[in-house]
C-alpha positions as a printed NumPy array, in Angstrom:
array([[  1.9  , 140.456, 122.119],
       [  3.722, 143.988, 120.921],
       [  5.182, 143.803, 117.527],
       [  6.465, 146.916, 115.014],
       [  2.974, 147.162, 114.026],
       [  1.488, 147.353, 117.686],
       [ -0.486, 144.891, 119.79 ],
       [ -1.54 , 141.561, 117.786],
       [ -3.046, 138.341, 118.971],
       [ -1.297, 134.967, 118.13 ],
       [ -3.247, 131.434, 117.673],
       [ -0.071, 129.651, 119.484],
       [ -1.2  , 131.501, 122.796],
       [  1.328, 133.653, 124.815],
       [  2.485, 130.564, 127.091],
       [  4.151, 129.389, 123.582],
       [  5.356, 132.467, 122.569],
       [  6.903, 132.854, 125.796],
       [  8.547, 129.229, 125.907],
       [  9.999, 130.084, 122.186],
       [ 11.639, 133.335, 123.274],
       [ 13.299, 132.12 , 126.591],
       [ 14.076, 128.56 , 125.037],
       [ 18.135, 128.183, 125.727],
       [ 18.329, 131.259, 127.891],
       [ 18.422, 131.344, 131.633],
       [ 16.619, 133.61 , 134.087],
       [ 18.883, 136.429, 135.732],
       [ 21.373, 134.918, 138.514],
       [ 20.938, 135.887, 142.002],
       [ 24.024, 137.125, 143.976],
       [ 24.098, 133.695, 145.909],
       [ 23.747, 131.814, 142.616],
       [ 26.905, 133.645, 141.415],
       [ 28.777, 133.098, 144.625],
       [ 28.346, 129.42 , 144.429],
       [ 29.   , 129.043, 140.877],
       [ 32.205, 130.862, 141.226],
       [ 33.337, 128.515, 144.25 ],
       [ 32.343, 125.613, 141.697],
       [ 34.727, 126.901, 139.279],
       [ 37.572, 127.291, 141.711],
       [ 36.938, 124.143, 143.043],
       [ 37.094, 122.206, 139.586],
       [ 40.188, 124.087, 138.337],
       [ 42.239, 123.384, 141.705],
       [ 40.966, 119.714, 140.812],
       [ 42.106, 119.955, 137.739],
       [ 45.751, 121.557, 138.522],
       [ 46.522, 119.379, 140.809],
       [ 45.715, 116.099, 138.516],
       [ 47.795, 117.859, 135.741],
       [ 50.347, 118.367, 138.241],
       [ 50.227, 114.904, 139.298],
       [ 50.424, 113.113, 135.933],
       [ 53.005, 115.757, 135.024],
       [ 55.247, 114.208, 138.117],
       [ 54.14 , 110.682, 136.581],
       [ 55.131, 111.262, 133.223],
       [ 58.479, 112.467, 134.541],
       [ 59.002, 109.619, 136.716],
       [ 58.16 , 107.151, 133.975],
       [ 60.725, 108.728, 131.691],
       [ 62.991, 108.529, 134.304],
       [ 62.75 , 105.374, 134.77 ],
       [ 63.002, 104.14 , 131.526],
       [ 65.975, 106.239, 130.845],
       [ 67.287, 104.358, 133.986],
       [ 66.355, 100.897, 132.669],
       [ 68.316, 101.809, 129.238],
       [ 71.351, 102.941, 131.091],
       [ 70.967,  99.747, 133.172],
       [ 70.683,  97.425, 130.024],
       [ 73.424,  99.319, 128.17 ],
       [ 75.958,  98.775, 131.057],
       [ 75.039,  95.205, 132.044],
       [ 75.546,  94.059, 128.33 ],
       [ 78.673,  95.999, 127.919],
       [ 80.19 ,  94.969, 131.401],
       [ 79.221,  91.448, 130.809],
       [ 81.032,  90.999, 127.288],
       [ 84.535,  91.149, 128.833],
       [ 84.166,  87.93 , 131.358],
       [ 82.088,  86.248, 128.65 ],
       [ 85.011,  87.12 , 126.223],
       [ 87.3  ,  85.51 , 128.746],
       [ 85.312,  82.328, 128.989],
       [ 85.497,  81.918, 125.521],
       [ 89.082,  82.318, 124.976],
       [ 89.745,  80.095, 128.184],
       [ 87.829,  77.644, 126.476],
       [ 89.588,  78.07 , 123.098],
       [ 93.184,  77.867, 124.675],
       [ 92.03 ,  74.64 , 126.558],
       [ 91.191,  73.142, 123.196],
       [ 94.558,  74.357, 121.832],
       [ 96.792,  73.599, 124.418],
       [ 95.14 ,  70.156, 125.687],
       [ 93.366,  69.102, 122.86 ],
       [ 95.571,  66.096, 122.165],
       [ 95.322,  64.76 , 125.965],
       [ 91.631,  65.684, 126.196],
       [ 88.722,  62.715, 125.895],
       [ 86.089,  63.524, 123.261],
       [ 83.476,  64.278, 125.943],
       [ 85.668,  66.835, 127.276],
       [ 86.336,  68.101, 124.047],
       [ 82.741,  68.504, 122.93 ],
       [ 81.977,  70.167, 126.294],
       [ 84.658,  72.787, 125.401],
       [ 83.25 ,  73.148, 122.089],
       [ 79.838,  73.914, 123.57 ],
       [ 80.897,  76.317, 126.092],
       [ 82.574,  78.589, 123.273],
       [ 79.224,  77.974, 120.88 ],
       [ 77.088,  79.472, 124.004],
       [ 79.437,  81.913, 124.811],
       [ 79.535,  83.272, 121.227],
       [ 75.693,  82.951, 121.558],
       [ 75.738,  84.685, 124.459],
       [ 77.971,  87.658, 122.994],
       [ 75.56 ,  87.754, 119.871],
       [ 72.548,  88.353, 122.344],
       [ 74.452,  91.203, 124.461],
       [ 75.305,  93.259, 120.981],
       [ 71.69 ,  93.059, 120.427],
       [ 70.649,  94.163, 123.713],
       [ 73.314,  96.891, 123.65 ],
       [ 71.686,  97.866, 120.286],
       [ 68.136,  98.098, 121.637],
       [ 69.388, 100.216, 124.503],
       [ 71.385, 102.601, 122.472],
       [ 67.937, 103.163, 120.182],
       [ 66.096, 104.702, 123.52 ],
       [ 69.179, 107.22 , 124.248],
       [ 70.332, 108.328, 120.569],
       [ 68.745, 111.405, 119.158],
       [ 67.211, 111.328, 115.573],
       [ 68.414, 113.231, 112.709],
       [ 64.999, 113.576, 110.786],
       [ 64.749, 114.996, 107.288],
       [ 62.236, 114.854, 104.169],
       [ 63.031, 111.541, 102.693],
       [ 62.291, 109.98 ,  99.762],
       [ 61.277, 106.368, 100.565],
       [ 62.468, 104.657,  97.34 ],
       [ 65.762, 105.781,  97.828],
       [ 65.516, 104.552, 101.426],
       [ 64.412, 100.99 , 100.18 ],
       [ 66.979, 101.139,  97.926],
       [ 69.85 , 101.38 , 100.656],
       [ 67.92 ,  98.615, 102.789],
       [ 68.238,  96.331,  99.789],
       [ 72.196,  97.002,  99.29 ],
       [ 72.295,  94.938, 102.882],
       [ 69.295,  92.87 , 102.891],
       [ 69.098,  92.221,  98.766],
       [ 71.532,  89.1  ,  98.927],
       [ 69.571,  87.383, 101.612],
       [ 66.354,  87.662,  99.754],
       [ 68.253,  86.28 ,  96.769],
       [ 69.142,  83.624,  98.562],
       [ 65.393,  82.495,  99.239],
       [ 64.351,  83.493,  95.998],
       [ 62.323,  86.406,  97.049],
       [ 61.249,  89.476,  94.895],
       [ 60.74 ,  92.69 ,  96.034],
       [ 57.932,  94.597,  94.399],
       [ 56.92 ,  98.284,  94.268],
       [ 53.412,  98.526,  92.81 ],
       [ 53.547, 102.434,  92.746],
       [ 56.423, 105.128,  93.117],
       [ 56.826, 105.498,  96.97 ],
       [ 56.38 , 109.1  ,  98.678],
       [ 58.47 , 111.245, 101.009],
       [ 58.611, 110.872, 104.603],
       [ 59.89 , 112.732, 107.481],
       [ 62.302, 110.249, 109.242],
       [ 65.828, 109.57 , 110.739],
       [ 67.545, 108.151, 107.426],
       [ 69.537, 105.459, 109.082],
       [ 66.855, 104.199, 111.486],
       [ 64.309, 104.113, 108.758],
       [ 66.809, 101.728, 106.913],
       [ 67.408,  99.877, 109.624],
       [ 63.542,  99.075, 110.075],
       [ 63.278,  98.393, 106.353],
       [ 66.332,  95.887, 106.667],
       [ 64.795,  94.082, 109.367],
       [ 61.335,  93.53 , 107.602],
       [ 63.131,  92.487, 104.336],
       [ 65.282,  89.992, 106.204],
       [ 62.429,  88.583, 108.059],
       [ 60.3  ,  88.282, 105.199],
       [ 63.289,  86.002, 103.687],
       [ 63.392,  83.799, 106.767],
       [ 59.671,  83.354, 106.563],
       [ 59.222,  82.748, 103.045],
       [ 56.88 ,  80.105, 101.877],
       [ 58.798,  76.506, 101.966],
       [ 60.392,  74.825,  98.962],
       [ 57.282,  72.71 ,  98.423],
       [ 54.769,  75.613,  98.189],
       [ 53.378,  77.138,  94.787],
       [ 54.065,  80.253,  93.583],
       [ 56.594,  83.145,  93.802],
       [ 58.056,  84.746,  96.603],
       [ 57.604,  87.694,  96.755],
       [ 57.535,  91.038,  99.337],
       [ 55.387,  94.   ,  98.606],
       [ 56.373,  97.845,  99.749],
       [ 53.578, 100.4  ,  99.592],
       [ 52.287, 103.562, 101.329],
       [ 48.694, 103.669, 102.132],
       [ 46.89 , 106.523, 103.923],
       [ 45.56 , 105.578, 107.388],
       [ 43.451, 107.585, 109.972],
       [ 45.76 , 109.069, 112.395],
       [ 45.321, 109.465, 116.427],
       [ 43.766, 113.079, 115.663],
       [ 41.606, 111.895, 113.201],
       [ 43.572, 113.196, 110.223],
       [ 45.092, 110.981, 107.549],
       [ 48.858, 109.906, 107.907],
       [ 50.744, 108.018, 105.373],
       [ 51.427, 104.399, 106.482],
       [ 54.223, 102.098, 105.085],
       [ 53.11 ,  98.272, 104.482],
       [ 55.647,  95.596, 103.859],
       [ 53.387,  92.508, 102.883],
       [ 54.832,  89.173, 102.134],
       [ 53.057,  85.913, 100.945],
       [ 55.211,  83.691, 103.334],
       [ 53.939,  81.37 , 105.97 ],
       [ 52.186,  83.809, 108.208],
       [ 52.228,  84.542, 111.789],
       [ 49.384,  83.031, 113.976],
       [ 47.174,  85.741, 115.842],
       [ 48.182,  84.472, 119.102],
       [ 51.596,  84.892, 118.549],
       [ 51.672,  88.269, 117.065],
       [ 52.109,  90.337, 119.969],
       [ 54.883,  88.12 , 121.195],
       [ 57.165,  88.391, 118.199],
       [ 57.214,  92.208, 118.597],
       [ 58.669,  91.763, 122.1  ],
       [ 62.729,  91.62 , 122.595],
       [ 64.249,  87.69 , 122.029],
       [ 60.958,  86.153, 120.875],
       [ 60.907,  84.099, 117.96 ],
       [ 58.233,  81.804, 116.168],
       [ 60.581,  79.061, 115.737],
       [ 63.591,  77.455, 117.122],
       [ 67.127,  79.355, 117.261],
       [ 68.227,  76.74 , 114.528],
       [ 65.229,  76.97 , 112.142],
       [ 64.319,  79.681, 109.295],
       [ 68.032,  81.021, 109.571],
       [ 68.425,  81.522, 113.105],
       [ 68.557,  85.046, 114.661],
       [ 68.259,  86.784, 118.006],
       [ 64.388,  87.658, 117.788],
       [ 65.35 ,  91.414, 118.232],
       [ 64.54 ,  92.219, 114.636],
       [ 61.078,  93.373, 115.381],
       [ 61.07 ,  94.582, 118.886],
       [ 64.1  ,  97.039, 117.316],
       [ 61.494,  97.97 , 114.529],
       [ 58.766,  98.493, 116.992],
       [ 61.059, 100.861, 119.025],
       [ 62.241, 102.838, 116.302],
       [ 58.765, 103.607, 114.86 ],
       [ 57.768, 104.515, 118.179],
       [ 60.745, 106.801, 118.741],
       [ 59.028, 108.59 , 115.556],
       [ 56.005, 109.001, 117.156],
       [ 54.313, 106.368, 115.172],
       [ 52.647, 103.139, 115.553],
       [ 53.235,  99.547, 114.077],
       [ 50.88 ,  96.912, 114.031],
       [ 50.643,  93.37 , 112.22 ],
       [ 48.265,  91.712, 109.654],
       [ 48.351,  87.825, 109.063],
       [ 46.8  ,  86.061, 107.436],
       [ 46.917,  89.103, 104.998],
       [ 46.214,  87.38 , 101.477],
       [ 48.851,  87.804,  98.609],
       [ 49.185,  86.262,  95.618],
       [ 50.798,  82.787,  95.86 ],
       [ 52.648,  81.404,  98.445],
       [ 51.484,  81.108, 102.109],
       [ 48.874,  83.072, 104.201],
       [ 51.125,  85.994, 104.397],
       [ 51.977,  88.602, 106.794],
       [ 51.482,  92.461, 106.642],
       [ 53.695,  95.054, 108.695],
       [ 52.441,  98.465, 108.902],
       [ 53.872, 101.195, 110.594],
       [ 53.348, 105.135, 110.693],
       [ 56.021, 107.624, 111.534],
       [ 54.308, 110.068, 113.339],
       [ 51.506, 112.45 , 112.006]])
C-alpha cells in the first residue's frame, strides 16, 4: 500500500485494507446498467404519478360525495319541516275544534301525534344544524380558552347548577387557534353532557367537571395542546364509546338523564374534525369522588 511516506506493509493484509476502502461504494456502472437503472426510474416515477392521480381523483370524488350528502341532509330536513308542521297544526286544530265530542282514546292519540311531530321537528333541527357544520367556513383566530369557557358557562351554567355540578379549572388555560363560536359550542355540549350524566343522588362526593389543557403527541410526532373535559359522573362503558359519537345515539332512553336527541357528541366530533383535530374518550377516567367518570379529549389541529 502506498502512503504519504511511500510504500509500507500492513498486518491486516491487502484484502482487508481493500474492503475497508471500498465499503459503501459501488463499482463503476456500465452503459447497460445505467440504461436499466434509467428505465427502472422512469417506470417507478410513472407508477407513482398514476397512483397520485388516482388518489387525487378519489379524494375529489369523496369530497364531492360528502358535500352532496350534506346538501341532501340539509334539503331533506328543511323540506320535511313544513309538512310536519302541518301535521302538528292539524292535530291541534282537531283537539281545539272537536275536543268536546271526541272520546278519551281519540284525544290521547291526537296528543301523541302532536308530541311525536314536535319530537321529529327537534330531530330535524338537529340534522339541519349538523349538516350546516359541514358547509359553513371557520373564522379561526387566536383565542383565550378561559374566555371561551366563560362564554360556554353563560349557556350551560344553569344546567350544571341544577344538577349541583361545579366546574373546576386547576390552572389558567392557554390560547388556541379556533373559531370562537364553534369552540364555544363544543364546550357547551360537553358541559351539558356532564350535567346529564352526573353521579346519582345517592352517590357520595361532590359532582365536578374539570377543564384542563395537556400537551400530547401530534400526528407529525410533535407536541400539540389537547383540551380535556373530565367529570366524575357515571362513565361510559367501553363497548358504547364509539356509539355515543354517532348521530342520534344515546346511552339511555329518551326520557332518562334529561332527554335529548343524541346529537351533542356527534356535533362536537364534527367541529373538532373541521378544525383538523381529533377527539377521543377515556372512561373510566378516575376522578375524586363520584362515579367512574369520563374524560373527553380533543385537539384542534397542529
